[in-house]
XYZ file of C-alpha atoms in Angstrom:
451
model
C -0.039 -0.065 0.047
C 1.551 3.403 -0.879
C 1.535 6.455 1.276
C -1.065 8.315 -0.861
C -3.470 5.283 -0.800
C -2.980 5.079 3.125
C -3.655 8.827 3.373
C -6.901 8.578 1.512
C -8.030 5.937 4.054
C -6.649 7.812 7.005
C -8.409 11.187 6.733
C -12.006 9.965 6.657
C -11.193 7.569 9.534
C -9.593 10.255 11.603
C -12.575 12.555 11.113
C -14.921 9.884 12.223
C -12.915 9.104 15.330
C -12.775 12.933 16.266
C -16.600 13.028 15.788
C -17.121 9.920 17.955
C -14.852 11.298 20.678
C -17.032 14.469 20.701
C -20.316 12.448 20.920
C -19.277 9.612 23.326
C -16.015 8.831 24.788
C -17.369 5.462 25.994
C -18.386 4.316 22.455
C -15.001 5.370 21.124
C -13.316 3.322 23.770
C -15.512 0.424 22.949
C -14.714 0.632 19.242
C -11.083 0.882 20.048
C -11.323 -2.277 22.238
C -12.999 -4.201 19.540
C -10.361 -3.111 17.084
C -7.379 -3.776 19.308
C -7.064 -7.584 18.648
C -7.594 -6.686 14.777
C -4.918 -3.834 14.867
C -1.925 -4.214 12.411
C 1.550 -2.845 12.504
C 1.999 0.217 10.296
C 5.202 -1.591 8.762
C 2.967 -4.583 7.693
C 0.609 -2.192 5.786
C 3.336 0.125 4.271
C 6.282 -2.237 4.065
C 8.396 0.446 5.586
C 10.779 -0.238 8.535
C 10.644 3.234 9.961
C 8.497 4.356 12.939
C 6.249 1.561 13.840
C 2.946 1.854 15.505
C -0.122 -0.322 15.762
C -3.077 0.984 13.661
C -5.666 2.035 14.191
C -5.380 1.575 18.012
C -2.367 3.672 18.971
C -3.383 6.841 17.047
C -6.790 6.592 18.806
C -5.154 6.051 22.050
C -2.810 9.036 21.537
C -6.020 11.108 21.043
C -7.534 9.532 24.370
C -4.278 10.596 26.137
C -4.821 14.332 25.095
C -8.552 13.987 26.105
C -7.524 12.556 29.358
C -4.806 15.336 30.066
C -7.643 17.923 29.328
C -10.068 16.342 31.803
C -7.235 15.845 34.348
C -5.782 19.291 34.255
C -8.491 21.663 32.873
C -11.873 20.330 33.805
C -10.907 18.053 36.615
C -13.375 15.500 35.794
C -11.678 12.417 37.482
C -12.641 11.309 40.855
C -10.399 12.293 43.569
C -10.762 8.929 45.160
C -9.567 7.410 42.016
C -6.515 9.746 41.823
C -5.687 8.923 45.401
C -6.084 5.192 45.158
C -2.834 3.329 45.923
C -2.969 1.611 42.494
C -3.207 4.903 40.681
C -0.221 6.191 42.830
C 1.980 3.277 41.966
C 1.096 3.699 38.250
C 1.919 7.389 38.467
C 5.322 6.849 40.132
C 6.042 4.169 37.500
C 5.313 6.635 34.770
C 7.467 9.217 36.395
C 10.410 6.853 36.755
C 9.816 5.897 33.053
C 10.303 9.558 32.286
C 13.447 9.972 34.384
C 15.029 6.763 32.792
C 14.009 7.988 29.392
C 16.205 11.115 30.006
C 19.238 9.088 31.363
C 18.660 6.360 28.555
C 21.436 5.118 26.289
C 18.927 5.529 23.386
C 16.650 8.447 24.315
C 14.621 8.380 21.058
C 13.583 4.650 21.735
C 12.907 5.354 25.416
C 10.722 8.462 24.719
C 8.718 6.391 22.268
C 8.250 3.756 25.058
C 7.204 6.474 27.452
C 4.619 7.807 24.893
C 2.748 4.511 24.530
C 2.913 3.733 28.224
C 1.353 7.175 28.777
C -1.524 6.702 26.252
C -2.176 2.966 27.246
C -2.478 3.902 31.042
C -4.508 7.209 30.159
C -7.023 5.407 28.083
C -7.183 1.783 29.362
C -6.716 2.772 33.172
C -7.934 6.296 34.030
C -10.800 6.442 31.430
C -11.802 2.864 32.110
C -11.600 3.205 35.972
C -13.726 6.309 35.736
C -16.440 4.566 33.766
C -16.194 1.123 35.272
C -18.321 2.024 38.307
C -21.109 0.724 36.097
C -21.529 -2.945 36.027
C -22.781 -2.715 32.636
C -19.806 -0.970 31.389
C -17.486 -3.756 32.829
C -19.182 -6.357 30.854
C -19.290 -4.439 27.769
C -15.514 -3.850 28.098
C -14.915 -7.541 28.246
C -17.269 -8.384 25.366
C -16.025 -5.612 23.045
C -12.409 -7.042 23.308
C -13.670 -10.577 23.091
C -15.608 -9.853 19.929
C -12.681 -8.558 18.155
C -10.434 -11.500 19.487
C -13.140 -14.009 18.331
C -12.583 -12.947 14.658
C -8.879 -13.550 15.040
C -9.357 -16.786 16.577
C -11.682 -17.906 13.531
C -8.989 -16.763 11.172
C -6.332 -18.468 13.257
C -8.298 -21.837 13.292
C -9.186 -21.578 9.544
C -5.423 -21.169 8.681
C -4.408 -23.852 11.201
C -7.085 -26.348 9.719
C -5.770 -25.730 6.262
C -2.180 -26.723 7.240
C -3.351 -29.475 9.714
C -4.632 -29.125 13.157
C -1.627 -30.990 14.545
C 0.883 -28.789 12.693
C 2.435 -27.130 15.796
C 5.099 -25.277 13.889
C 2.521 -23.451 11.685
C 0.297 -22.721 14.658
C 2.913 -20.643 16.120
C 2.536 -18.034 13.367
C -0.941 -18.611 12.160
C -2.342 -15.736 14.216
C -0.017 -13.398 12.112
C -0.387 -10.416 11.065
C -2.866 -9.692 14.070
C -0.522 -11.175 16.673
C 3.229 -11.547 16.201
C 3.123 -15.040 17.565
C 1.287 -17.654 19.419
C 2.541 -16.540 22.926
C 0.745 -13.115 23.069
C -2.248 -14.666 21.246
C -2.419 -17.387 23.941
C -1.761 -14.783 26.741
C -4.840 -12.728 25.436
C -7.181 -15.712 25.504
C -5.947 -16.658 29.039
C -6.877 -13.290 30.228
C -10.443 -13.580 29.228
C -11.431 -17.208 29.855
C -12.036 -16.531 33.586
C -14.388 -13.596 33.345
C -16.165 -14.922 30.244
C -16.800 -18.302 32.241
C -18.333 -16.385 35.151
C -20.463 -14.270 32.782
C -21.770 -17.478 31.204
C -23.031 -18.688 34.605
C -24.324 -15.365 35.591
C -28.023 -14.277 35.148
C -29.067 -13.387 31.578
C -31.303 -14.296 28.763
C -30.924 -17.313 26.556
C -29.529 -15.460 23.588
C -26.803 -13.834 25.823
C -25.901 -17.206 27.293
C -25.778 -18.748 23.781
C -23.410 -16.114 22.589
C -21.206 -16.379 25.542
C -21.178 -20.310 25.286
C -20.149 -19.915 21.731
C -17.442 -17.559 22.620
C -16.027 -19.811 25.314
C -15.983 -22.781 22.975
C -14.141 -20.822 20.369
C -11.674 -19.384 22.873
C -11.029 -22.840 24.362
C -10.208 -24.161 20.882
C -7.975 -21.298 20.024
C -6.215 -21.562 23.325
C -5.504 -25.222 22.922
C -4.456 -24.962 19.279
C -2.104 -22.050 20.034
C 0.342 -24.429 21.660
C 1.416 -21.645 24.073
C 3.043 -23.478 26.984
C 3.475 -20.161 28.974
C -0.344 -19.365 28.556
C -1.280 -22.937 29.524
C 0.941 -22.839 32.653
C -0.254 -19.339 33.682
C -3.970 -20.404 33.380
C -3.443 -23.523 35.380
C -1.765 -21.558 38.148
C -4.395 -18.863 38.038
C -7.176 -21.395 38.339
C -5.385 -22.953 41.393
C -5.123 -19.587 43.032
C -8.811 -18.677 42.156
C -9.815 -21.945 43.758
C -7.969 -21.285 46.965
C -9.570 -17.570 47.101
C -13.004 -19.272 46.398
C -12.691 -20.957 49.730
C -12.301 -17.630 51.543
C -9.940 -18.819 54.114
C -9.131 -16.113 56.829
C -6.971 -13.313 55.450
C -4.245 -13.938 58.039
C -4.101 -17.650 57.132
C -4.101 -16.747 53.483
C -1.034 -14.374 53.961
C 0.887 -16.775 56.070
C 0.256 -19.631 53.528
C 1.471 -17.432 50.572
C 4.590 -16.409 52.523
C 5.285 -20.056 53.376
C 4.987 -20.989 49.708
C 7.372 -18.297 48.556
C 9.913 -19.540 51.292
C 9.507 -23.129 50.103
C 10.094 -22.205 46.376
C 13.095 -20.239 47.268
C 14.639 -23.095 49.415
C 13.781 -25.596 46.765
C 14.990 -23.582 43.791
C 18.211 -25.667 43.307
C 16.198 -28.944 43.289
C 13.692 -27.503 40.819
C 16.559 -26.316 38.479
C 18.175 -29.757 38.648
C 14.863 -31.423 37.789
C 14.265 -28.906 34.859
C 18.003 -29.526 33.734
C 17.373 -33.157 33.613
C 13.948 -32.971 31.653
C 14.368 -33.949 27.879
C 10.619 -33.724 26.807
C 10.460 -31.805 23.578
C 7.526 -29.745 22.423
C 4.917 -31.920 20.788
C 1.398 -32.128 19.287
C 0.772 -34.453 22.302
C -0.767 -31.786 24.662
C 0.704 -33.528 27.915
C 4.109 -33.835 26.586
C 3.955 -30.395 25.128
C 3.072 -28.904 28.597
C 5.801 -31.033 30.202
C 8.426 -29.642 27.757
C 7.942 -26.304 29.290
C 10.342 -27.312 32.093
C 12.962 -28.640 29.618
C 16.092 -26.447 29.931
C 18.535 -29.033 28.599
C 17.593 -29.403 24.980
C 14.475 -27.111 24.204
C 15.737 -24.146 22.069
C 12.992 -21.906 22.908
C 13.660 -22.339 26.734
C 17.350 -22.132 26.361
C 17.055 -18.917 24.440
C 14.728 -17.479 27.202
C 17.381 -18.335 29.802
C 19.963 -16.639 27.554
C 17.953 -13.544 27.552
C 17.266 -13.538 31.260
C 21.008 -13.882 31.909
C 21.707 -10.925 29.570
C 19.209 -8.911 31.456
C 20.766 -9.582 34.728
C 24.286 -8.719 33.477
C 22.895 -5.446 31.939
C 21.430 -4.708 35.358
C 24.769 -5.304 37.016
C 26.297 -2.721 34.777
C 23.587 -0.080 35.110
C 21.619 -1.093 38.422
C 19.941 2.196 39.234
C 18.603 3.798 36.170
C 19.057 0.946 33.672
C 19.866 1.275 29.974
C 16.492 3.027 29.213
C 12.975 1.959 28.425
C 12.617 -0.187 25.349
C 16.389 -0.425 24.861
C 16.859 -4.096 25.871
C 16.607 -5.589 22.475
C 19.163 -3.226 21.025
C 21.597 -3.581 23.788
C 21.690 -7.087 24.979
C 23.804 -8.608 22.270
C 27.244 -7.970 23.650
C 26.121 -9.521 27.008
C 25.500 -13.043 25.599
C 28.066 -15.715 26.188
C 29.199 -18.041 23.505
C 28.289 -21.047 25.673
C 24.740 -19.783 26.254
C 23.714 -18.937 22.764
C 21.321 -21.070 20.833
C 20.311 -21.732 17.114
C 17.934 -18.941 17.515
C 20.219 -16.352 19.097
C 20.823 -12.895 17.323
C 23.000 -9.869 17.774
C 20.834 -7.621 15.797
C 17.983 -6.530 18.124
C 15.257 -7.948 15.777
C 14.060 -10.937 17.751
C 12.183 -9.563 20.742
C 12.925 -8.419 24.224
C 14.012 -9.977 27.528
C 11.230 -12.468 27.579
C 10.292 -11.323 31.122
C 8.314 -8.164 32.255
C 10.343 -8.196 35.650
C 13.791 -8.735 34.316
C 13.051 -6.503 31.326
C 12.093 -3.710 33.697
C 15.216 -4.391 35.878
C 17.673 -4.062 32.889
C 15.884 -1.237 31.236
C 14.805 0.982 34.361
C 16.982 -0.479 37.193
C 15.869 -1.759 40.367
C 13.241 1.173 41.020
C 11.464 0.398 37.802
C 11.360 -3.230 38.608
C 10.016 -2.679 42.079
C 7.372 -0.064 40.882
C 6.072 -2.565 38.394
C 6.080 -5.347 40.919
C 4.253 -2.914 43.207
C 1.584 -2.289 40.717
C 1.139 -5.881 40.154
C 0.984 -6.929 44.008
C -1.188 -3.886 44.798
C -3.948 -4.588 42.210
C -4.137 -8.257 42.960
C -4.367 -7.529 46.744
C -7.053 -5.007 45.881
C -8.910 -7.510 43.880
C -8.769 -10.132 46.606
C -9.974 -7.504 49.005
C -12.900 -6.777 46.644
C -13.701 -10.416 46.574
C -13.582 -10.986 50.358
C -15.597 -7.998 51.077
C -18.324 -8.680 48.523
C -21.124 -11.268 48.257
C -21.043 -14.525 46.449
C -23.072 -13.012 43.540
C -22.359 -12.125 39.994
C -20.311 -9.041 40.921
C -18.337 -10.913 43.568
C -17.474 -13.731 41.193
C -16.540 -11.179 38.481
C -14.087 -9.703 40.889
C -12.520 -13.089 41.496
C -12.429 -13.777 37.850
C -10.677 -10.515 37.122
C -8.082 -11.422 39.729
C -7.605 -14.763 37.992
C -7.164 -13.035 34.633
C -4.553 -10.688 36.042
C -2.812 -13.742 37.663
C -2.459 -15.278 34.283
C -0.348 -12.497 33.102
C 1.472 -11.950 36.474
C 2.780 -15.488 35.940
C 3.167 -15.223 32.153
C 5.169 -12.004 32.716
C 7.976 -14.237 34.295
C 8.307 -15.989 30.799
C 7.405 -13.193 28.347
C 6.959 -9.395 27.944
C 4.080 -7.971 25.970
C 2.879 -4.930 28.019
C 4.268 -2.532 25.418
C 1.881 -4.074 22.828
C -1.781 -2.717 22.649
C -3.095 -6.314 22.605
C -2.079 -7.062 26.083
C -1.862 -3.453 27.581
C -5.729 -3.276 26.881
C -6.339 -6.194 29.109
C -3.729 -5.666 31.899
C -4.567 -1.926 32.347
C -8.282 -2.565 31.745
C -8.520 -5.381 34.194
C -6.583 -3.235 36.730
C -8.865 -0.402 36.186
C -12.067 -2.368 36.623
C -10.683 -3.886 39.899
C -9.755 -0.416 41.134
C -13.359 0.896 40.242
C -14.953 -2.134 42.064
C -12.906 -1.156 45.181
C -13.902 2.345 45.089
C -17.591 1.374 44.540
C -17.463 -0.948 47.607
C -15.750 1.880 49.739
C -18.511 4.270 48.609
C -21.279 1.857 49.701
C -19.542 1.236 53.010
C -19.095 5.009 53.551
């Protein structure tokens, strides 16, 4: 597609977006959510390798950032309770530290671009959503809007996989392209939505609504299995186990002590776990059980070995610049010299063209130093604790179970984030920040009712 042809399409679309923003910010947000799974990289449309953004999502999010700043500074429409909420504070500090580390970055242009899309993702998917998510109707519409767009991608994915053979694992890894770069972020998106969609199916509603949700769930489960994303499978299993424990509503003190003991046990048994993983030789396979077991193979599995290579590079980068890091978004351009020949794999590269640190936590550590990693961890822990509090304070009704499902959805990515890093993508940012906003809004709603 040439630049002039793209311009002819952009002008009327931009005018329509501006009109919709004036008429209804909520409807603009819903349209954006629907289009997020369907968005494409500009480089894919133009063939250019210059500045790359996700269209149409990111230009609309940039507009939402401007609207949010106007409402925040000029008209002051955002709730004071929302702005004072601990989750909002941690997000604000995280963005402030991103700004500081962008200034000190080894590649300022890359880092300020990273700051820009973190700003518009949090402005639109967190602040705007949290303000609107006081309404139960809005929460469900948010989930359905994204799910509807993702359902189209899943149908496209299944058709492509079916054409190449349902058991063709290698083809399945890229069958979601160009909507998703690979099967890992695709599987992570589905894992996010399976818990709340399941709860919504068993909540009150008409036959037509339940039929639509049942169809969505069947489609999502099929796409989830056929994605062959081991990280997504593991994350959903762990999130389901956590949700089951929370469902029991054991006393909060007992829950805290149990979580602390589990963490201590994991730390103490780390060497044993590593030895067991190092002796595992299961390779990825179309056999689902073997494929899942292969996620612990760090002796022969090239994907796992490359992931460990990236993690070690992130730690070495952190050792060199522990306080401010190398700059947001710079890992993929800087990690090459930190690789050791003995740790390189068949898929290693020195050219910054094959992804990031494969960990949200280690990526933050290498790019923004220990303060950046701690702030991201603080956001994660604070919103999960907030969600648990909402579940414990609420009733065992549709709202209560939705809160539990939202915690489970966030847990899938809190776990997935150990193994991959997708938060700088609109596909995952819409879910991570959106779920965070909805839980924050539910917490504020409960406090308002109590007050």
